[in-house]
Coordinates of C-alpha atoms in Angstrom, one line a residue:
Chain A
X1156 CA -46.6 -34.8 20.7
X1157 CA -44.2 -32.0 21.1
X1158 CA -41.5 -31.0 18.4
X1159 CA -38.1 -33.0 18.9
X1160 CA -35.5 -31.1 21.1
X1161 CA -32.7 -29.6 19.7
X1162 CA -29.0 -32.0 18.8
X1163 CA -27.7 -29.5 21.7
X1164 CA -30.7 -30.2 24.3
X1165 CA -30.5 -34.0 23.7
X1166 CA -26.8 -33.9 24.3
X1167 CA -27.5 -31.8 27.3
X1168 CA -30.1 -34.2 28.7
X1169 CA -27.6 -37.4 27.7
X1170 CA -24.7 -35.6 29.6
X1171 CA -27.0 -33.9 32.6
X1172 CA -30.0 -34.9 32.6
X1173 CA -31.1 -32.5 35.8
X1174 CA -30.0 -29.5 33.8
X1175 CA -32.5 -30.5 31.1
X1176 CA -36.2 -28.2 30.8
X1177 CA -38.9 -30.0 31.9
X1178 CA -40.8 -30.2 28.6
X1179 CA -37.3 -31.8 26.8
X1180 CA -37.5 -34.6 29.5
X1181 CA -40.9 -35.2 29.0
X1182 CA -40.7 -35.7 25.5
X1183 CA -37.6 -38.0 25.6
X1184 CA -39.5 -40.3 27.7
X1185 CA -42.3 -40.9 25.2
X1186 CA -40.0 -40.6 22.3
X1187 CA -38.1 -43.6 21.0
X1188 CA -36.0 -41.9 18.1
X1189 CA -34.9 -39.5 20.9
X1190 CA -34.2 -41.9 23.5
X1191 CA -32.2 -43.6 21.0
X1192 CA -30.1 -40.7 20.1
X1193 CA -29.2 -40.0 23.9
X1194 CA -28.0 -43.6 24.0
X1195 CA -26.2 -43.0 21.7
X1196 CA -24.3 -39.9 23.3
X1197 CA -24.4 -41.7 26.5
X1198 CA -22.4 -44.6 25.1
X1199 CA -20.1 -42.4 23.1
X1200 CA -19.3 -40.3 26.2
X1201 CA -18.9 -43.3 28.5
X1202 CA -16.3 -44.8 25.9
X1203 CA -14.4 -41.8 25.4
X1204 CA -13.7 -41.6 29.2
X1205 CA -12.6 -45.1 29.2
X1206 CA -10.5 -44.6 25.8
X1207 CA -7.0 -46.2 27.4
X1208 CA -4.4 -43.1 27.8
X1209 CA -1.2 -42.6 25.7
X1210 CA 1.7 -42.4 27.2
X1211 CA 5.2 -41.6 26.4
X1212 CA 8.0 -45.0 25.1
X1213 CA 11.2 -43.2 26.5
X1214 CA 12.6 -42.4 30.0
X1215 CA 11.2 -38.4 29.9
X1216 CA 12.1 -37.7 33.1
X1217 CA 15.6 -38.8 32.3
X1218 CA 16.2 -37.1 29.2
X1219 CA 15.0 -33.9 31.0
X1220 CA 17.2 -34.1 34.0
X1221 CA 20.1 -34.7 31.4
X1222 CA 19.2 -31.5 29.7
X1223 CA 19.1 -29.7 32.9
X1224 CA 22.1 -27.5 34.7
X1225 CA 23.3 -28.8 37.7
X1226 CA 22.5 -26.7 40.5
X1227 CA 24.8 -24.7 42.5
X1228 CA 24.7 -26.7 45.9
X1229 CA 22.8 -24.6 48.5
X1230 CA 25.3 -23.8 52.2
X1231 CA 22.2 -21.9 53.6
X1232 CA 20.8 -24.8 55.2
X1233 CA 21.4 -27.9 57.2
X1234 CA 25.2 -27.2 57.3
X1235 CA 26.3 -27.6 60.6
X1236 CA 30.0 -27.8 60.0
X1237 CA 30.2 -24.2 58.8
X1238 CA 28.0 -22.9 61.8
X1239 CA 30.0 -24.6 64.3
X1240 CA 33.2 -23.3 62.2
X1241 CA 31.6 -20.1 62.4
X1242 CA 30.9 -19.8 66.5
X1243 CA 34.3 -21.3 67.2
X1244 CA 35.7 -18.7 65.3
X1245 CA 34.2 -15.8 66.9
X1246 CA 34.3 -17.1 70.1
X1247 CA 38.3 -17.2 69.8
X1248 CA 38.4 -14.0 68.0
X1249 CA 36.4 -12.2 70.9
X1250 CA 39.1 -14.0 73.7
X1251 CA 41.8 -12.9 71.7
X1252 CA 40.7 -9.2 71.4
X1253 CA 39.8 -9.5 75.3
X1254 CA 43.6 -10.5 75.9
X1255 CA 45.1 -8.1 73.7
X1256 CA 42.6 -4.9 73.8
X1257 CA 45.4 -2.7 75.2
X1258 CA 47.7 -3.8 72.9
X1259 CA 45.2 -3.4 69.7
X1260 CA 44.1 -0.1 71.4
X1261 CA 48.1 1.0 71.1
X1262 CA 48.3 -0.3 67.6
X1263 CA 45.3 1.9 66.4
X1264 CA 46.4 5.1 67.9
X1265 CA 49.7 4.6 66.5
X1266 CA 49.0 4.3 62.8
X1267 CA 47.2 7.7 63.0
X1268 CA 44.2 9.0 61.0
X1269 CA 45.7 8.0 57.4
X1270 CA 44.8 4.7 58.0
X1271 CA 41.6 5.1 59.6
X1272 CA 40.7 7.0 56.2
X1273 CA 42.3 3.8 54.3
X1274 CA 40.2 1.6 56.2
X1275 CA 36.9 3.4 56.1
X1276 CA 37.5 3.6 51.7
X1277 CA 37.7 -0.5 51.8
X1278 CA 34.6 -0.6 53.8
X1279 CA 32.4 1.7 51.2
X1280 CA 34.6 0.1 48.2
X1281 CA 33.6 -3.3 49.3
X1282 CA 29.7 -2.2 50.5
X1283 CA 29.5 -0.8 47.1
X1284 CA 30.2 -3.7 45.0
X1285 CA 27.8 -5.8 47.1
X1286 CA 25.1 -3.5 46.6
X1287 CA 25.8 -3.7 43.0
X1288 CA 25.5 -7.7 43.3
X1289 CA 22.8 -7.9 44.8
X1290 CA 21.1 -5.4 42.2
X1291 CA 22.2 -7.7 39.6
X1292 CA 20.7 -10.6 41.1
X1293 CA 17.6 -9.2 41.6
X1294 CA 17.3 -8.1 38.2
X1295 CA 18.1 -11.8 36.8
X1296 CA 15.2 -13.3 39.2
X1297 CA 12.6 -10.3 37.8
X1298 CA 14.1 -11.7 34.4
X1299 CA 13.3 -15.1 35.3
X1300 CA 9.7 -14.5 36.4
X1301 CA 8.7 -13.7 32.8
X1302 CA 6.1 -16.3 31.7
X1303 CA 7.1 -17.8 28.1
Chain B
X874 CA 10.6 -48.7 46.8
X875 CA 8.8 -45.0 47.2
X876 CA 10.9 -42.1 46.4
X877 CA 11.1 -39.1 49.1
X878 CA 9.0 -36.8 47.5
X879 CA 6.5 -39.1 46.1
X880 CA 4.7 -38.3 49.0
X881 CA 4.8 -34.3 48.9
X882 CA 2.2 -32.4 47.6
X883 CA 2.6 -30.2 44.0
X884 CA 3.4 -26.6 46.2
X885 CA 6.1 -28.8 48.2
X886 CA 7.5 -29.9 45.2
X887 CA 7.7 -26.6 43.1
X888 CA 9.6 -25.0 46.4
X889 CA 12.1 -28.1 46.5
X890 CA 13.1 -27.7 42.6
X891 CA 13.3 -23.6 43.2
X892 CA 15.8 -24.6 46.0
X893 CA 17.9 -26.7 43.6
X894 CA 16.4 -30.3 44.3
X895 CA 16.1 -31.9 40.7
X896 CA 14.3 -35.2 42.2
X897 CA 11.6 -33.1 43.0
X898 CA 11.4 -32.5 39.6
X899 CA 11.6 -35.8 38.2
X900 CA 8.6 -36.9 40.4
X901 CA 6.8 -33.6 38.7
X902 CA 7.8 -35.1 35.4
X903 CA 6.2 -38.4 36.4
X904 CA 3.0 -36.9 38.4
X905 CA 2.1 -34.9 34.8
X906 CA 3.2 -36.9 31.8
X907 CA 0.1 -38.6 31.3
X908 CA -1.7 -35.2 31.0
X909 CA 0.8 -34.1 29.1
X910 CA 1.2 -37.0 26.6
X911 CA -2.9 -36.9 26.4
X912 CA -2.2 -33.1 24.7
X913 CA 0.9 -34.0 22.7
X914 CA -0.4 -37.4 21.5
X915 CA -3.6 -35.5 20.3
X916 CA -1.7 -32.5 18.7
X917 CA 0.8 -34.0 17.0
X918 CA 1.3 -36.9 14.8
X919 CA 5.3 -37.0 14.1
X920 CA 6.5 -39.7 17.0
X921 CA 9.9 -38.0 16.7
X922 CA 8.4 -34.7 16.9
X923 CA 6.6 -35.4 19.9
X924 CA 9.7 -36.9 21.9
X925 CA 11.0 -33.1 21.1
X926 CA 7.8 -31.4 22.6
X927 CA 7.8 -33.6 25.3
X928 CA 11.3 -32.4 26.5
X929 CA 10.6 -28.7 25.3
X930 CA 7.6 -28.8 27.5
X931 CA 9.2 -29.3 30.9
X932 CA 12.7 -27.5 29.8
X933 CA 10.1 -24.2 29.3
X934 CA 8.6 -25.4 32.8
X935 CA 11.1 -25.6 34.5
X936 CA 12.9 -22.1 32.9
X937 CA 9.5 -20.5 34.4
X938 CA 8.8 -22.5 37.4
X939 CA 10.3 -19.5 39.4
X940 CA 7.1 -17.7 37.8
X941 CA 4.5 -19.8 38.7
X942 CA 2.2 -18.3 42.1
X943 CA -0.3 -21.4 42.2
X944 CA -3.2 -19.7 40.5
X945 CA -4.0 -22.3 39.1
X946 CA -3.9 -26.0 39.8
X947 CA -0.3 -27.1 38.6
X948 CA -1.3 -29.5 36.5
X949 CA -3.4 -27.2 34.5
X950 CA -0.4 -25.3 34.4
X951 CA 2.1 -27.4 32.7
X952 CA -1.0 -28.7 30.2
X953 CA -1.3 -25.0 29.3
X954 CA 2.6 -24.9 28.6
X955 CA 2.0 -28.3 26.8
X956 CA -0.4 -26.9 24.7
X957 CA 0.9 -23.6 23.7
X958 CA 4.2 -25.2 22.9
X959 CA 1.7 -27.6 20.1
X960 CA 0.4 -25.1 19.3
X961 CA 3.6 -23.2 18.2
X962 CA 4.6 -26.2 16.6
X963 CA 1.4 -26.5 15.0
X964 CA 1.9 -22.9 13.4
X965 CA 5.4 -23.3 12.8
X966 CA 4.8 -26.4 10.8
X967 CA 1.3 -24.7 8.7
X968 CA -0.7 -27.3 10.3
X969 CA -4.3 -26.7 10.9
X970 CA -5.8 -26.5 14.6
X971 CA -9.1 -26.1 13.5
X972 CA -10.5 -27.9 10.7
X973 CA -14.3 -28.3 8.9
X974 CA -16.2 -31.1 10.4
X975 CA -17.9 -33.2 7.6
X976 CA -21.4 -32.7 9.4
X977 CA -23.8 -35.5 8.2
X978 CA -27.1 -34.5 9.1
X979 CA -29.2 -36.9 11.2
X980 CA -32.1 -36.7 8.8
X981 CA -29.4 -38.5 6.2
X982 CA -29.7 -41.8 8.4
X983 CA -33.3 -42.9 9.0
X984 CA -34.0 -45.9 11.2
X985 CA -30.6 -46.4 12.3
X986 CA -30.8 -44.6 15.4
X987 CA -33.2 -47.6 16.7
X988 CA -31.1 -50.3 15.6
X989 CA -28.3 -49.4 17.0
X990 CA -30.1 -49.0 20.5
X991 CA -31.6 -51.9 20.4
X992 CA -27.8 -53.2 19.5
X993 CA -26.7 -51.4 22.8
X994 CA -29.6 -51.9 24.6
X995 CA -29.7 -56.3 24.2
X996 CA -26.8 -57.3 22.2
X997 CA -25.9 -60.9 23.2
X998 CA -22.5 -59.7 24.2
X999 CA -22.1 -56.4 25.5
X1000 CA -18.3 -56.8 26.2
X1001 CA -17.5 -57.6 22.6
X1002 CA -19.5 -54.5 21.6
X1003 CA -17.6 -51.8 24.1
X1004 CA -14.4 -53.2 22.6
X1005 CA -15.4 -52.8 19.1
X1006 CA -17.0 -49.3 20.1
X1007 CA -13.7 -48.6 21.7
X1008 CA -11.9 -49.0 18.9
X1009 CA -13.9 -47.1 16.2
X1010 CA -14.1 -44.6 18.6
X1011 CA -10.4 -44.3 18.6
X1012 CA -10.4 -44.1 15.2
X1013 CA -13.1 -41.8 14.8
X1014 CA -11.6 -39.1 17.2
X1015 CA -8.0 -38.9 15.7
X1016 CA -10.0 -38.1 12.2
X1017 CA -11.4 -35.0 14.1
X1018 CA -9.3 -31.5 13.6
X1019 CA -7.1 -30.9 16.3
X1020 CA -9.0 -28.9 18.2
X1021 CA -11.6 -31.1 18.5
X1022 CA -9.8 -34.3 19.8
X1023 CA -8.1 -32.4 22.2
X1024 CA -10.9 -30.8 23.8
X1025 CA -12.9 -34.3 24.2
X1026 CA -10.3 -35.9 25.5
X1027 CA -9.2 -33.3 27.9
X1028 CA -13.2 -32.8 28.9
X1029 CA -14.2 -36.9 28.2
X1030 CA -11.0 -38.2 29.3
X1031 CA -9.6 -36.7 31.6
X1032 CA -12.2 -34.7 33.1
X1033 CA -11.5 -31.5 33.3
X1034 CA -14.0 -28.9 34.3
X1035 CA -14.6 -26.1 31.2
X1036 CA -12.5 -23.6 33.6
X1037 CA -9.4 -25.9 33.4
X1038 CA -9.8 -26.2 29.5
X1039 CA -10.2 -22.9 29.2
X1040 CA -7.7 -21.2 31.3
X1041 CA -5.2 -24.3 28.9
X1042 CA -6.8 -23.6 25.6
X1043 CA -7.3 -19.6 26.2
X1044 CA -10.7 -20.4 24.2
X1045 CA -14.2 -18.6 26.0
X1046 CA -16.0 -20.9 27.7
X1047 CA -19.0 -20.5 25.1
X1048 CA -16.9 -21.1 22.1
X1049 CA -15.4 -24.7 24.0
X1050 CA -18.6 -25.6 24.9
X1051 CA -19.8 -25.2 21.0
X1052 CA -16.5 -27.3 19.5
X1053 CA -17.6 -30.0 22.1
X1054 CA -21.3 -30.0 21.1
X1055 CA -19.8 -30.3 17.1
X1056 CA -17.1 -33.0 18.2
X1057 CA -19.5 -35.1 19.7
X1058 CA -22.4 -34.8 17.1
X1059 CA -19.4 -35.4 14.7
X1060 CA -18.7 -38.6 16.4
X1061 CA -22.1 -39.7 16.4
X1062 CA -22.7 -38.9 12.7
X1063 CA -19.4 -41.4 11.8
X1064 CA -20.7 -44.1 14.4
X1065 CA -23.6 -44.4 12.8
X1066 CA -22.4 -44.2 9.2
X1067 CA -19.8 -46.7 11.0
X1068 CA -23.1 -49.0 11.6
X1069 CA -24.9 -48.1 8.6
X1070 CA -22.0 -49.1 5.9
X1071 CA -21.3 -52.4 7.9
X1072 CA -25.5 -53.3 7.7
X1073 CA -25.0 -52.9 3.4

């Protein structure tokens, strides 16, 4: 008879048997010490998978949620009221301008290039800070993408 | 009655709590919490400590939720934040992941190895025998170090493919597979000194 396998081999051979060498096999079927001993593994590994699973005696979801921050509640989406805000209020600012073009044409060329300067310094001033925005949100999100 | 995003898949889910939707995030909490209570359970003893890990756990997954690409499956995502926040504990308390395994060698238990088959094998009530295995079982695996319990149940239990423990426990695949092949001589060993006591 051939020497015993290995603890290893006969766990291997309880667990898969078809990944077993031939010559372990063989020698488990004529040996009853080591047919024994893979019972035994077979048993213990069938037990431990139907070992009943813990589980938690408190509301976790619950106490989570109550530790978590409120979100800030979303506009982008689904939010028909501000679209429809939105196109009415184009729509009458474009008949408005239509109606009074040569009067807002007037009004321009009257204030003279002071103002045009004034206005075009509030545009960059305002562009600015937004840039700067959305440089500082980006940097919190690359912030927030740091694992642990 | 079924909550709305029972229904949705784990990538569903992750987008709707990125967009703000905290139900989403409850049903993650309840999809996961067995997994996760299988790693805390086996980690830590303290009940009060675990009801803190338990909440630590999904406050850190949530905090990095905005991180996570789907490389993995998600559940063997949150188990490896479950584990590595035991694992802090662990160190942070001076408690041992890894500790010796009393290994009894077989050669110590002559003959018992065909009693107890033949106890497996014909016992006049096999029922009565799983339940009584069951339970020294039970016992048997929370006397194993930490390491060890964790990895059976996670491979036994809750049958995870080596991968999955690995890419949770960070451990080479050749260095899992040996703990298992210790835990579960180590089991076999106190089943059988288990038997052998009980027959004096």
């Amino acid at each position: 008879m051939t020497p015993h396998p290995s603890e290893a081999e006969l766990q291997q051979f309880a667990l898969e048997r078809s990944d077993s060498e031939v010559s372990v096999v063989e020698h488990i079927s004529s040996c009853e010490q080591c047919k024994a001993t893979v019972t035994i593994y077979q048993q213990l590994v069938l037990s431990i998978g139907q070992q009943e699973k813990p589980s938690f005696d408190f509301n976790l979801a619950q106490l989570v949620l109550d530790q978590i921050p409120s979100p800030k509640k979303s506009y982008s989406r689904d939010n028909s009221i501000f679209y429809t805000i939105a196109f009415v209020v184009t729509v009458l600012s474009g008949v408005i301008f239509y109606w009074f073009s040569e009067f807002f044409a007037g009004l321009l060329l009257s204030f003279g290039s002071l103002f045009m300067y004034l206005l075009a310094a509030t545009a960059m001033a305002i562009l600015i800070f937004q840039g700067l925005d959305i440089y500082k949100r980006y940097q919190h999100k690359i912030k927030d993408l740091d694992f642990y | 009655m079924t909550n709305k995003t029972d229904t949705l898949t784990d990538r569903q889910l992750v987008e709707k709590v990125l967009t703000g939707d905290t139900s989403a995030f409850a049903t993650i909490i309840k999809n996961t919490e067995v997994l996760v209570a299988q790693i805390v359970f086996k980690m830590v003893d303290n009940i009060e400590d675990r009801k803190d890990l338990a909440q630590d756990i999904y406050l850190k997954a949530y905090k990095n939720l905005p991180g996570f690409r789907f490389g993995s499956k998600f559940s063997t995502w949150i188990a490896q934040v479950s584990y590595n926040t035991c694992l802090d504990y662990l160190r942070k308390k001076k408690l041992v992941l890894q500790d010796t395994v009393h290994d009894d060698g077989d050669e110590d238990l002559p003959g018992i190895n065909n009693k107890y088959s033949l106890e497996l094998n014909v016992g006049a009530d096999k029922d009565i025998f799983r339940k009584e295995l069951s339970g020294i079982l039970k016992t048997e695996i929370d006397r194993l170090p930490v390491i060890y319990k964790t990895l059976i149940t996670l491979y036994h239990n809750e049958e995870m493919s080596y991968d999955e423990i690995a890419q949770i426990t960070q451990l080479p695949e050749g260095t899992l597979k040996n703990y298992l092949f210790r835990a579960r001589k180590a089991l076999k060993n106190s089943l059988l000194q288990h038997y052998k006591k009980e027959d004096l």
